[in-house]
Short mmCIF file of C-alpha atoms in Angstrom, two decimals:
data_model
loop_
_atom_site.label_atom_id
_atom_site.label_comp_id
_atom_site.label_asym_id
_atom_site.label_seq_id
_atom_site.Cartn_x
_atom_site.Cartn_y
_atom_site.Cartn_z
CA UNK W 1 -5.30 26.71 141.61
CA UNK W 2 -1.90 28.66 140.62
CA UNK W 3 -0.09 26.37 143.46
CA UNK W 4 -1.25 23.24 141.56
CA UNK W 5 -0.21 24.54 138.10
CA UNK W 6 3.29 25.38 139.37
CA UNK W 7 3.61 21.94 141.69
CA UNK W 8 2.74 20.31 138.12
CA UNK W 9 4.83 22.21 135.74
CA UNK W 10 7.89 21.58 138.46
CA UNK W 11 6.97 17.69 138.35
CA UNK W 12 6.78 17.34 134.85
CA UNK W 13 10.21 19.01 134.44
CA UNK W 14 11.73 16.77 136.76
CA UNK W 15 10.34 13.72 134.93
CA UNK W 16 11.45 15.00 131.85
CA UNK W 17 15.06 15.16 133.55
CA UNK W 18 15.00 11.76 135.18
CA UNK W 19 13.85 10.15 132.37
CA UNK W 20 16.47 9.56 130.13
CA UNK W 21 18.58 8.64 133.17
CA UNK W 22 16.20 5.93 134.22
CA UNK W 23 15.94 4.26 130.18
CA UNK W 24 20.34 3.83 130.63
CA UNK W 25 19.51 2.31 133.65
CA UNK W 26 17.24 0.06 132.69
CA UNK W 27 19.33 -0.76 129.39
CA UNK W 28 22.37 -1.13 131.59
CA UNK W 29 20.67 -3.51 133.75
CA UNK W 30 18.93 -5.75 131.28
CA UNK W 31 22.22 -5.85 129.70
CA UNK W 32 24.32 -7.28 132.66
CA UNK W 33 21.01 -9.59 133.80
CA UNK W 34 21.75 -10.99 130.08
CA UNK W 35 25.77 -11.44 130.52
CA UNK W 36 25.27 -12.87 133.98
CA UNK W 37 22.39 -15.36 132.63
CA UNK W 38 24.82 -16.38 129.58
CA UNK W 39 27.83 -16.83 132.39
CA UNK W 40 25.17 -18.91 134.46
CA UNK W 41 24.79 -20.93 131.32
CA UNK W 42 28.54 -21.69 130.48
CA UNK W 43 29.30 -22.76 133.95
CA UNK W 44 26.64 -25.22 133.51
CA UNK W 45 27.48 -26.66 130.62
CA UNK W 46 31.09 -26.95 131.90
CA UNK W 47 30.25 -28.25 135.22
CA UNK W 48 27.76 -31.37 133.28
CA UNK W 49 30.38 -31.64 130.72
CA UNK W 50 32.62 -32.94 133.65
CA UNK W 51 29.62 -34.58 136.12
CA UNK W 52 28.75 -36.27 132.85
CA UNK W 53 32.10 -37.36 131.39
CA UNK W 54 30.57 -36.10 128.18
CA UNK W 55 31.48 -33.73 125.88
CA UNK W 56 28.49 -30.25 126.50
CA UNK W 57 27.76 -27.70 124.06
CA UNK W 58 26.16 -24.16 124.34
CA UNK W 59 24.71 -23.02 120.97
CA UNK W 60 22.59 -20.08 119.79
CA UNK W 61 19.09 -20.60 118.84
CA UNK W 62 16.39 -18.91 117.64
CA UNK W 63 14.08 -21.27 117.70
CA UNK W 64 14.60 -23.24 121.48
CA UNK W 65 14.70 -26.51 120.20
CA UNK W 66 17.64 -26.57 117.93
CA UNK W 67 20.73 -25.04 117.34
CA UNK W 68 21.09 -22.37 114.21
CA UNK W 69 25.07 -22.80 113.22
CA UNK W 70 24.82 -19.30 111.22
CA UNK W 71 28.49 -17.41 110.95
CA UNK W 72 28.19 -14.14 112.85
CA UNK W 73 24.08 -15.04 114.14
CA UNK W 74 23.05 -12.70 117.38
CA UNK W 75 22.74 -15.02 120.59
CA UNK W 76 20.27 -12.70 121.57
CA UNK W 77 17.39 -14.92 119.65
CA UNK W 78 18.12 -17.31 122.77
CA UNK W 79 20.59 -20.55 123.05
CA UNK W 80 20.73 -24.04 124.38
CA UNK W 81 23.06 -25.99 126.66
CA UNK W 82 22.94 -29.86 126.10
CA UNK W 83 24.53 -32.80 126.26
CA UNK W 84 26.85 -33.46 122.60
CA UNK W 85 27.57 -36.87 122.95
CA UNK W 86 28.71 -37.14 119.41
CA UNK W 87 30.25 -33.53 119.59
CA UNK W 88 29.30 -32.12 116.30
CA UNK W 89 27.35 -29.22 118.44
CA UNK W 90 24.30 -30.02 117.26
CA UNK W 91 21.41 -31.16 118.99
CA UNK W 92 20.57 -34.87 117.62
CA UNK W 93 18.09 -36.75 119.64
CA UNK W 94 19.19 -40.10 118.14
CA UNK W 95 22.55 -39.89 119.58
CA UNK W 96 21.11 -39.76 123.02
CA UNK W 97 21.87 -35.62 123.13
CA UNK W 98 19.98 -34.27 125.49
CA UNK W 99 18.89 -30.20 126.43
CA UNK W 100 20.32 -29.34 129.86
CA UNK W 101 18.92 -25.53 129.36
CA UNK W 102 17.03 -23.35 127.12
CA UNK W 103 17.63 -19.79 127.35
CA UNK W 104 14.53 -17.88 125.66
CA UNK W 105 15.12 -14.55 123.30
CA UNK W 106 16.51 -11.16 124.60
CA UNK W 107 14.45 -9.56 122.30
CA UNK W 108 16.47 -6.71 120.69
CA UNK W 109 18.08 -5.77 124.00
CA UNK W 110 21.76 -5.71 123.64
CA UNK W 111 23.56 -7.41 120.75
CA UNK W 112 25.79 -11.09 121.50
CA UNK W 113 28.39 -12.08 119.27
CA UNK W 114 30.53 -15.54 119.45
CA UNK W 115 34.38 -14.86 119.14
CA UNK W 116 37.42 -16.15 118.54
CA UNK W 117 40.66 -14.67 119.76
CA UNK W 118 41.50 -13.30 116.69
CA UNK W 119 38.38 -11.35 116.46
CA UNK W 120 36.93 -13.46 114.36
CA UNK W 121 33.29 -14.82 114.19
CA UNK W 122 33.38 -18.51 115.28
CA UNK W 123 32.05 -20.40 111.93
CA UNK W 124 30.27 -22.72 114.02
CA UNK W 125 28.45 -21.03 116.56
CA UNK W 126 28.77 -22.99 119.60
CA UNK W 127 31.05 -23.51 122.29
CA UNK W 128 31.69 -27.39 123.13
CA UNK W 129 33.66 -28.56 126.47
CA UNK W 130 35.09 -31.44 126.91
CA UNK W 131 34.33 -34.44 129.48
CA UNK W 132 37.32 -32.65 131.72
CA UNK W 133 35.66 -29.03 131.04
CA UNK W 134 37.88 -27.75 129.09
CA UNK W 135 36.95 -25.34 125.95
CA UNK W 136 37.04 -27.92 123.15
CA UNK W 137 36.01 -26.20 119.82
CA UNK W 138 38.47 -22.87 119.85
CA UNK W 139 42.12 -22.94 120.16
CA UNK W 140 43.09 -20.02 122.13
CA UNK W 141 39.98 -19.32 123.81
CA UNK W 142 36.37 -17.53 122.41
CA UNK W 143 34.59 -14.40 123.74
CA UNK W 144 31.04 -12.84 124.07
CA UNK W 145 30.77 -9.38 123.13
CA UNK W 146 27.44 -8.00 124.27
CA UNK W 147 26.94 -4.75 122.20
CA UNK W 148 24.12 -1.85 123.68
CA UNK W 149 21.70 -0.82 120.18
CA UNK W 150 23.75 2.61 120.41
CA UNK W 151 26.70 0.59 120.24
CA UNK W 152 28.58 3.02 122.50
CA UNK W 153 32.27 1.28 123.41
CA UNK W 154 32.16 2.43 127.17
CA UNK W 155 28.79 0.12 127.44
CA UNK W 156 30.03 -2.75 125.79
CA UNK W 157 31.17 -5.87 127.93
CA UNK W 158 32.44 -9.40 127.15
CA UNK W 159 32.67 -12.66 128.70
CA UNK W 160 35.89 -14.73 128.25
CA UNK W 161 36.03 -18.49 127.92
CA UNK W 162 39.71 -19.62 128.25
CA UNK W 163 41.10 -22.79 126.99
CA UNK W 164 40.73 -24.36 130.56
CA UNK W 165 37.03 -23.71 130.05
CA UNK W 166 36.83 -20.65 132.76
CA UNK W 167 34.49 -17.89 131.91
CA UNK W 168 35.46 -14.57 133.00
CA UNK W 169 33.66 -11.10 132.31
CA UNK W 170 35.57 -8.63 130.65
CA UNK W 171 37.13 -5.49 132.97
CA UNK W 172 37.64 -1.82 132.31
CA UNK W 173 41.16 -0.86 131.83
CA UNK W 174 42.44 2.70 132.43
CA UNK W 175 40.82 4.18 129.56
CA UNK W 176 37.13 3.34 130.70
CA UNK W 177 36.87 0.66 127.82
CA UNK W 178 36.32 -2.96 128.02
CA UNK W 179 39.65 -4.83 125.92
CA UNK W 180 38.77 -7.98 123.64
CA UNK W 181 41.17 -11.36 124.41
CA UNK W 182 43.80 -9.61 122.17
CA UNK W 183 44.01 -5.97 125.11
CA UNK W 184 42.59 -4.22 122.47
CA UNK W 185 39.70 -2.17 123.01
CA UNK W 186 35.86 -3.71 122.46
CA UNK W 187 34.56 -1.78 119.26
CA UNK W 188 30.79 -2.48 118.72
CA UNK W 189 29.95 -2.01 114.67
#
């Protein structure tokens, strides 16, 4: 009986080591599955912008039908990709627009904000290519900052658009930070 209580009490110490471990795992991995989902999404709308000789927009949404143009909104409720034939970047059925994509609520995992080069939040809230793929609604290129709820620099990423329409994700420069468009460091609020 003393050899069970001991293999126990050694158990539940090592689960109470491992655990915190595992949860910034986890975190870290929803997190990326989320970037690489919202990368999957831009090269899709850039690709049908060009297969469709159309202009394509990708625009947050919290409810997956339409598109919620709210200054400084969290992607995280979701977004669409679809077909902006008028290219106002909203979704209007009567202008023959049509949803390419839906992508459904993070729910609370990591923060997404829509950026500008300057650091600013993009008034509009979408991103719009153009019938040759190119970025359409941002002069000098946007960015996706994904922020963790700790908002802890080292684990916050972006995804560049460029003005040719490319996405990119962010890279770590020497001092273990992720830099914004500008080479300045992402800061999370």
């Amino acid at each position: 009986m003393l050899e069970i209580m001991i293999v126990i009490a050694i158990a539940a110490v090592l689960v109470a080591v491992a655990i915190p471990s595992l949860q910034d795992t986890v975190t870290r991995n929803a997190r990326d599955s989320i970037q690489l989902d919202l990368m999957t999404s831009l090269a899709l709308a850039r690709s049908q912008a060009v297969s469709l000789s159309t202009s394509v927009s990708v625009c947050h949404s919290t409810n997956q039908s339409s598109c919620s143009n709210t200054a400084g909104a969290d992607w995280d409720a979701g977004w669409l990709v679809f077909s902006d034939f008028d290219s106002d970047g909203v979704v209007d059925s009567g202008d023959g627009d049509t949803v390419i994509q839906i992508h459904p609520a993070a729910n609370g995992i990591v923060g997404i904000e829509l950026l500008n080069s300057s650091n600013a939040t993009l008034s509009n809230e979408f991103v719009r290519f153009n019938d040759n793929g190119f970025l359409d609604n941002s002069t000098g290129g946007a960015y996706f900052k994904f922020c963790d709820p700790d908002n802890i620099a080292a684990n916050t990423r972006a995804i560049w658009i460029s003005n040719t329409g490319r996405a990119a994700q962010s890279v770590v420069d020497a001092d273990g930070v992720h830099d914004d468009l500008a080479g300045n460091d992402l800061v999370c609020p």
